[in-house]
Tab-separated table of C-alpha atoms in Angstrom:
chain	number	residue	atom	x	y	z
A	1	UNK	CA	-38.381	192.155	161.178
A	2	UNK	CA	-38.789	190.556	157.617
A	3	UNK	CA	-36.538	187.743	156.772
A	4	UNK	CA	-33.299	188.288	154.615
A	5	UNK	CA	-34.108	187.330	151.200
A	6	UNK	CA	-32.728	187.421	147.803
A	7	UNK	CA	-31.993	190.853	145.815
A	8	UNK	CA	-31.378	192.407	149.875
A	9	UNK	CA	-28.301	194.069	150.193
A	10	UNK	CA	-26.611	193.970	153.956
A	11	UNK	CA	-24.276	195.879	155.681
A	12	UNK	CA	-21.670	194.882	158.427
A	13	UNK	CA	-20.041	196.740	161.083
A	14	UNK	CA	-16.655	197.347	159.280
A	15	UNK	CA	-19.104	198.970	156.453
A	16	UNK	CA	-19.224	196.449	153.851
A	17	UNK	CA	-21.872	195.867	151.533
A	18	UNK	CA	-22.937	192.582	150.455
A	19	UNK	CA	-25.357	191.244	148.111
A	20	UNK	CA	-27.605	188.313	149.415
A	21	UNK	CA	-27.241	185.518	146.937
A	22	UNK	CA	-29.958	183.478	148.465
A	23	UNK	CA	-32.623	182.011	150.613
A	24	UNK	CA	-31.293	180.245	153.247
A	25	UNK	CA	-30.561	183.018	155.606
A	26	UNK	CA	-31.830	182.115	158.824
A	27	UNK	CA	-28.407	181.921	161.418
A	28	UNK	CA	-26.188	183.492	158.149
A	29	UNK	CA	-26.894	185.695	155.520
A	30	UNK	CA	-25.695	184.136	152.307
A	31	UNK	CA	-23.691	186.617	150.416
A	32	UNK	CA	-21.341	188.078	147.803
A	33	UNK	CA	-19.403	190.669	148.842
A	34	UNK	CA	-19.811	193.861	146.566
A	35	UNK	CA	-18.302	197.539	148.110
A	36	UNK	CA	-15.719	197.524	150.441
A	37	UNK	CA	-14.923	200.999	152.131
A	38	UNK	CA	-11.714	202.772	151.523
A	39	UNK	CA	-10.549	206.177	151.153
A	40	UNK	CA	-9.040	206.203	147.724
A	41	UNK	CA	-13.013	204.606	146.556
A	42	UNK	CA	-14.503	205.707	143.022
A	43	UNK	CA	-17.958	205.688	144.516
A	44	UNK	CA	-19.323	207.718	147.311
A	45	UNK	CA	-22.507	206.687	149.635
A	46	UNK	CA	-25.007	208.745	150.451
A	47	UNK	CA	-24.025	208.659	153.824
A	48	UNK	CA	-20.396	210.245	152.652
A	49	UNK	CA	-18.437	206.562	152.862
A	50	UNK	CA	-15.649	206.444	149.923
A	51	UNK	CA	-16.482	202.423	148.625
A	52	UNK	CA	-14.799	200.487	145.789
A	53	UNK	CA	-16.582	197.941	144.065
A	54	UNK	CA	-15.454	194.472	144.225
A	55	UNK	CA	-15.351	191.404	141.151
A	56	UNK	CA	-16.362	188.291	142.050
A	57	UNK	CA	-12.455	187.100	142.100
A	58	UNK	CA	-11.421	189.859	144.654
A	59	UNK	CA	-13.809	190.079	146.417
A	60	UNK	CA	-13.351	186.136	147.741
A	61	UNK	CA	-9.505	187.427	148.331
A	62	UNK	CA	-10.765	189.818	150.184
A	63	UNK	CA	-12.940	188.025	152.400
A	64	UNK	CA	-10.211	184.761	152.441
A	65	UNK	CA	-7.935	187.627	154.107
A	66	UNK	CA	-9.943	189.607	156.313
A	67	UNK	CA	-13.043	188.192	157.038
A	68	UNK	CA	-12.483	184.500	157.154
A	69	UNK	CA	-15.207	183.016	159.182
A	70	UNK	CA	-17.104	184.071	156.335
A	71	UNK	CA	-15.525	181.921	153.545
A	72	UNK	CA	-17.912	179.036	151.751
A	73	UNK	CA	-19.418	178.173	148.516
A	74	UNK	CA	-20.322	182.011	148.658
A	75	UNK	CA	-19.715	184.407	151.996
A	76	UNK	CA	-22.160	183.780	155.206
A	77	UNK	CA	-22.543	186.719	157.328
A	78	UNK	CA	-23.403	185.770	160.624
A	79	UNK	CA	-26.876	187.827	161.749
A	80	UNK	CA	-24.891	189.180	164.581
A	81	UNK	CA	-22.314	190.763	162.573
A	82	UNK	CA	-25.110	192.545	159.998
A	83	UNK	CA	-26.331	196.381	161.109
A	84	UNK	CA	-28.345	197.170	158.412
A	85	UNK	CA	-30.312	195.680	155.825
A	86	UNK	CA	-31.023	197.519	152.154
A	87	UNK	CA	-34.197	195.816	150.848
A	88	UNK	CA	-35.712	196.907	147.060
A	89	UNK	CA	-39.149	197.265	147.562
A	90	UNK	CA	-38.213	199.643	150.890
A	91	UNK	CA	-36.274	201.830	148.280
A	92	UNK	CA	-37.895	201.990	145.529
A	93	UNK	CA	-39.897	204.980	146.013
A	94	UNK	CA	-36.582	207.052	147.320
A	95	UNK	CA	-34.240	205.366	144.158
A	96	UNK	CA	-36.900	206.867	141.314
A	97	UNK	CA	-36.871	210.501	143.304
A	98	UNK	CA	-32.915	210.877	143.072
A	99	UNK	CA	-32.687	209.003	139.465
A	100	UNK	CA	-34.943	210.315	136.796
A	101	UNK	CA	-34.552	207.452	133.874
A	102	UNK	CA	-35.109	204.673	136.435
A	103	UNK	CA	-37.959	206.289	137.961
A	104	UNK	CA	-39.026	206.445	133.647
A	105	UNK	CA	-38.185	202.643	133.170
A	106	UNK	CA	-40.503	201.710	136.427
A	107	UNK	CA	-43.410	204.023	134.956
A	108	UNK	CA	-43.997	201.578	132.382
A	109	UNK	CA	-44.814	198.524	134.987
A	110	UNK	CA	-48.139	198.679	136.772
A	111	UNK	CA	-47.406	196.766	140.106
A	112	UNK	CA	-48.854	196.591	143.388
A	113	UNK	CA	-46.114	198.253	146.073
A	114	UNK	CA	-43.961	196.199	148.147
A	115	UNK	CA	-44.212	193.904	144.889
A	116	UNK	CA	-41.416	195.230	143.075
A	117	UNK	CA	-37.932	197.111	143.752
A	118	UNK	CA	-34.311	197.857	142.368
A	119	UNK	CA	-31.188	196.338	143.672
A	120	UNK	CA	-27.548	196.639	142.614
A	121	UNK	CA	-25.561	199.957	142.858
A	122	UNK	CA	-29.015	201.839	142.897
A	123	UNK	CA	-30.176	199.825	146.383
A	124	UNK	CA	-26.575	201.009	147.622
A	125	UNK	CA	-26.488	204.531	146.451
A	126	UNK	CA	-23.110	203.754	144.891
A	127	UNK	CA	-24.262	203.821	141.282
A	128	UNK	CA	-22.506	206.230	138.247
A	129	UNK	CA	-23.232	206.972	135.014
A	130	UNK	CA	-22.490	203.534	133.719
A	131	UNK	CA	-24.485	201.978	136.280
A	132	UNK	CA	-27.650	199.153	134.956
A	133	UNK	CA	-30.877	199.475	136.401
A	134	UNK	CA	-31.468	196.118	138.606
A	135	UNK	CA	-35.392	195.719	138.879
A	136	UNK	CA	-36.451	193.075	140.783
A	137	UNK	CA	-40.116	191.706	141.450
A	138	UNK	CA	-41.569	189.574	143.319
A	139	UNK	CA	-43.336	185.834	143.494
A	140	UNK	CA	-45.966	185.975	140.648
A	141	UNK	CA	-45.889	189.518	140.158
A	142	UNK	CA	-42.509	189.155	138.258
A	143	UNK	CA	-44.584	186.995	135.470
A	144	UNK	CA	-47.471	190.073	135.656
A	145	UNK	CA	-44.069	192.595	134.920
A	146	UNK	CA	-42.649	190.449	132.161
A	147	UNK	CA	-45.848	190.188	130.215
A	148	UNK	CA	-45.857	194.438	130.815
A	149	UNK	CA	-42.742	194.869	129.485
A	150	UNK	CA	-43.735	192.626	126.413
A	151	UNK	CA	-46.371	194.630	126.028
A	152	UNK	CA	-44.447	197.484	126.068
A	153	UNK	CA	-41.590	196.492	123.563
A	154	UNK	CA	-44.480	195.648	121.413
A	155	UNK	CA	-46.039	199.217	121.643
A	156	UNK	CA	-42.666	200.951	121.180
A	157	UNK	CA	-42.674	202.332	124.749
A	158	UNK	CA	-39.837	200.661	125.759
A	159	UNK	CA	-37.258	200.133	122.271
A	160	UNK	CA	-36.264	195.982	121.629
A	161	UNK	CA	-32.487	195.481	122.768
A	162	UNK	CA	-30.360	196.874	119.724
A	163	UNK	CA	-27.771	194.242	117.851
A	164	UNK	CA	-25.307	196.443	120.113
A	165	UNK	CA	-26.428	195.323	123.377
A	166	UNK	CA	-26.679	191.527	122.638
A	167	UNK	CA	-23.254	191.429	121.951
A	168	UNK	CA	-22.184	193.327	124.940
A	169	UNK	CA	-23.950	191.310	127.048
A	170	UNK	CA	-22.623	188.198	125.235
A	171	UNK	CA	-19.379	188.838	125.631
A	172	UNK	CA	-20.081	189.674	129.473
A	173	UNK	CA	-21.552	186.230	129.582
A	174	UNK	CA	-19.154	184.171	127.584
A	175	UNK	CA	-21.836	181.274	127.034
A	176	UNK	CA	-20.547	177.782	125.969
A	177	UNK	CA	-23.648	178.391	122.947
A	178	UNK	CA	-23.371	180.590	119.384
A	179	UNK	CA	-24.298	183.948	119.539
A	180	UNK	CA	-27.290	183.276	117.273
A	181	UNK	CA	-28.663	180.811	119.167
A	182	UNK	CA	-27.532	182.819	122.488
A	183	UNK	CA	-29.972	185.610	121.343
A	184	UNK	CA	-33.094	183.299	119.842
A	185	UNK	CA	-33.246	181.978	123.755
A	186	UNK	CA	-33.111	185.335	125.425
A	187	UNK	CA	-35.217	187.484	123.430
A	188	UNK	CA	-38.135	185.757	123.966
A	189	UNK	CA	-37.177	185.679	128.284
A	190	UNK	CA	-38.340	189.384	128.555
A	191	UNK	CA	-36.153	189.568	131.452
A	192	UNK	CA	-33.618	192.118	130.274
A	193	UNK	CA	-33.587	195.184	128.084
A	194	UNK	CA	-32.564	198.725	127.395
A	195	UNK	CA	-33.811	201.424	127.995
A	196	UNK	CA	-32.589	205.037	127.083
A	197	UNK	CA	-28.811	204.183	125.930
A	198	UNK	CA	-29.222	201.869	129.638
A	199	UNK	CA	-29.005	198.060	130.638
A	200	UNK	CA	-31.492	196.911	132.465
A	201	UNK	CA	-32.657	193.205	134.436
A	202	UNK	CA	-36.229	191.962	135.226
A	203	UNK	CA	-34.975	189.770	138.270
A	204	UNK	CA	-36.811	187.121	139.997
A	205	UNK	CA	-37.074	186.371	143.906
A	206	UNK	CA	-39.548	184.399	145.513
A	207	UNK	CA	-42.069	186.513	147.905
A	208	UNK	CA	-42.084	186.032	151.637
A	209	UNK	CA	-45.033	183.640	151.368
A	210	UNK	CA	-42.990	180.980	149.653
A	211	UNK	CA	-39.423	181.810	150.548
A	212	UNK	CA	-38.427	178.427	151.018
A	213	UNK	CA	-40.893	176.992	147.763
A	214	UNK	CA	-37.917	174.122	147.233
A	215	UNK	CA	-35.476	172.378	149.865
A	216	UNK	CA	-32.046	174.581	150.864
A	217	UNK	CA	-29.939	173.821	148.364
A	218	UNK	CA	-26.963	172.228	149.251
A	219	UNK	CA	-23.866	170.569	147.658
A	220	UNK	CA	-24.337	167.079	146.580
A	221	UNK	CA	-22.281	164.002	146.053
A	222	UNK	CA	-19.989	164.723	142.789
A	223	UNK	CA	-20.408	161.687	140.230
A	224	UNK	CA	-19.517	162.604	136.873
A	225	UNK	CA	-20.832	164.844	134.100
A	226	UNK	CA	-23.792	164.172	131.677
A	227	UNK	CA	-25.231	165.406	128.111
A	228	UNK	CA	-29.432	164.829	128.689
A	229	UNK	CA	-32.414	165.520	126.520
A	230	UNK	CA	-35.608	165.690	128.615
A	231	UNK	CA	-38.890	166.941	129.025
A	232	UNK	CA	-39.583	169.835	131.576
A	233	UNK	CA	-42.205	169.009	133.600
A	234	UNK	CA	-42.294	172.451	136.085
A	235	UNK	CA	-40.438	175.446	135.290
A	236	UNK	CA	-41.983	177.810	137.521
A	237	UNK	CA	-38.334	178.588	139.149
A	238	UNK	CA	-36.442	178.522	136.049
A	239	UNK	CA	-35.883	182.266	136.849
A	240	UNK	CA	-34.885	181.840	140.067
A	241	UNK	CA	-31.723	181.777	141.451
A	242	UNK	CA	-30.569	178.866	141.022
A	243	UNK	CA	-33.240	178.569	137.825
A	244	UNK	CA	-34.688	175.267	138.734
A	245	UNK	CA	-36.086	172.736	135.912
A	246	UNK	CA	-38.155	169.615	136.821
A	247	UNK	CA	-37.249	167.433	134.307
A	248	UNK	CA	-38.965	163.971	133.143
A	249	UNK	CA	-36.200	161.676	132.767
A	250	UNK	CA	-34.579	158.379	133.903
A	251	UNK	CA	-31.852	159.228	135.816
A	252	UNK	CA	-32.291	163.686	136.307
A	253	UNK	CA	-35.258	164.715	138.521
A	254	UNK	CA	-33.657	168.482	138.274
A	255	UNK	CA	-31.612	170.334	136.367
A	256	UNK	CA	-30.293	173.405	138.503
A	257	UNK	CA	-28.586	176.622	136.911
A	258	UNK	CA	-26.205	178.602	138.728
A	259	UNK	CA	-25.727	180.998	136.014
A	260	UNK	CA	-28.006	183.701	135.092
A	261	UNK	CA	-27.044	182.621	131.507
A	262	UNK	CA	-29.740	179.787	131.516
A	263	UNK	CA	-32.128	180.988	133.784
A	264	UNK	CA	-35.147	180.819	132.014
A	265	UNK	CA	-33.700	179.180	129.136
A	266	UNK	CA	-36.797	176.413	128.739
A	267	UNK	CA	-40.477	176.770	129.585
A	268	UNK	CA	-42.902	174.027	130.875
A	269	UNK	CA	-43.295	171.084	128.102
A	270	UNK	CA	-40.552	172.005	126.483
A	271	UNK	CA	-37.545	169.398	125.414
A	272	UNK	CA	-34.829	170.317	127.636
A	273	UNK	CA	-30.725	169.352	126.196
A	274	UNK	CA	-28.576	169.730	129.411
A	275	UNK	CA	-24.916	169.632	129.918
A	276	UNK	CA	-23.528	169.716	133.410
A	277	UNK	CA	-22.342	167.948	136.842
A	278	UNK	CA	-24.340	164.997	138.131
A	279	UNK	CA	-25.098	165.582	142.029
A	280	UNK	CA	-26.628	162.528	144.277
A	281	UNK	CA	-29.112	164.382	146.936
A	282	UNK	CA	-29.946	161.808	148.789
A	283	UNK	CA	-33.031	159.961	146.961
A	284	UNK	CA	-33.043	162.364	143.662
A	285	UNK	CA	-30.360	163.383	141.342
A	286	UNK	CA	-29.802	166.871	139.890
A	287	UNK	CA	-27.551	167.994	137.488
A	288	UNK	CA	-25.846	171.473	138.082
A	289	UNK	CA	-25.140	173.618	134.979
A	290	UNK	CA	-22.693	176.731	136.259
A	291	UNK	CA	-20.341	174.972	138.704
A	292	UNK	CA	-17.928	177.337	137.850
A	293	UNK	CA	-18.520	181.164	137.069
A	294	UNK	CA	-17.942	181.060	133.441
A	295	UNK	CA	-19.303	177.594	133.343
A	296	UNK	CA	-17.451	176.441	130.760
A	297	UNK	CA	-18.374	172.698	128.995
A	298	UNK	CA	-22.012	173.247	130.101
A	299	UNK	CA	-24.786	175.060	129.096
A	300	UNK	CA	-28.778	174.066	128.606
A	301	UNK	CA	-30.924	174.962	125.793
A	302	UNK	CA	-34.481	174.347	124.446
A	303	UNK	CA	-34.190	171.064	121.898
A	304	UNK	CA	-38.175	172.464	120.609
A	305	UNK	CA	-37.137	176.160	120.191
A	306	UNK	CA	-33.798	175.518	118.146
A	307	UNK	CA	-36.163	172.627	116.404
A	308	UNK	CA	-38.330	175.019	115.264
């Protein structure tokens, strides 16, 4: 059986779906609770289950009142408790043949299978008419999709995100940065975009042959918060989740982002200005941007694109 990874949706015995929010999966899955069942549900599975999707705010109540054991930094599923696991590149084929304009969107991305796939509501069969389309590739092939979907923007195949969108998904992210210079960092990420009146992500997640490419993360010692300009020396996981920066400076070895925000946000050589929470891990020292969903008071952007 392949390991629980990132993207992977799984499903416990009470029928809850829950999105796996990371790598570190081997006794418990972690997780965020997504669709719980329930009769009076908005959203009905393929397998005739009534489900109701869940924010991030309920659906820790949720979990704090029914499924306790579970409650952490985000929910861990014990292995035993999981029946069934939804992974993207397993459903890929079978999401395109029941929805025409995703099976359109993935037309325009030449990638070997098993390589690529499409979480969120699609993975669950619980999507609607408002629903985005959540690609997600693989190790290197998700740099080999970006530079396709450049490509395509550029040749008109796929249209460049309209003024409309960037301020919808703006206001969805409620950045601590202006709108201008919001939009100057992610339109050159080629990680989002729309397609046909729809939202869609270019997600990362590591492949099985480097699932654990960087130490579990774990929570550090809490000493303070810092303002840092540095250079980034590696930021071949800065679309990762977290989006990891190596960073060339005295105190910060990395800079960590737990918001999809500033995944992304800096590219190698780049001067990197960082706002965050200083964490001691043992003999390094990170700083964590996104200790809080909204992550307000911290942010990171690229000191040589805004200097531009």
């Amino acid at each position: 059986m392949k390991p629980i990874r990132l993207r992977d949706f799984v499903m416990t015995g009470d029928g809850c779906l829950y999105a796996v929010s990371g790598y570190e999966n081997d006794e418990r899955a972690e997780c965020v609770l997504r669709y719980v069942p329930t009769e009076d549900g908005d959203r009905t599975a393929p397998w005739g289950t009534r489900y109701r999707k869940y924010d991030f705010a309920e659906a820790f109540a949720w979990v704090k009142e029914h499924k306790p054991a579970y409650l952490d930094l985000v929910h861990r599923v014990p292995l035993a408790d999981i029946v069934r696991v939804l992974k993207p590149e397993e459903q890929a084929a079978s999401i395109a043949a029941r929805n025409p304009r995703a099976a359109r969107l993935f037309s325009h991305f030449d990638l070997p299978p098993m390589t690529w796939g499409c979480t969120g509501s699609l993975l669950a069969g619980l999507e609607n008419g408002a629903s985005d389309i959540d690609m997600v590739v693989y190790g290197s092939a998700w740099f080999t999709a970006r530079q396709q979907l450049m490509k395509a923007v550029a040749q008109g195949k796929i249209p460049a995100m309209s003024e409309e969108m960037w301020q919808k998904v703006y206001r969805k992210r409620v950045p601590d940065i202006s709108f201008d210079d919001f939009v100057l960092h992610e339109a050159r990420k080629f990680n989002r975009g729309e397609f046909e009146g729809t939202y869609f992500d270019l997600l990362y997640s590591r492949g099985y042959d480097n699932l654990h490419a960087v130490p579990p993360i774990t929570l550090g010692e809490k000493t303070g918060k810092m303002t840092i300009e540095a250079t980034v020396t590696d930021a071949s996981l800065a679309f990762d989740s977290p989006g990891i920066y190596r960073v060339d400076h005295e105190e910060i070895d990395l800079v960590l982002s737990f918001t999809h925000t500033y995944c992304g946000q800096c590219f190698t050589g780049e001067v990197l200005e960082a706002c965050g929470v200083v964490e001691e891990h043992g003999d390094q020292t990170w700083l964590i941007v996104g200790t809080t969903r909204e992550a307000h008071g911290e942010y990171i952007m690229s000191r040589t694109l805004l200097d531009q």
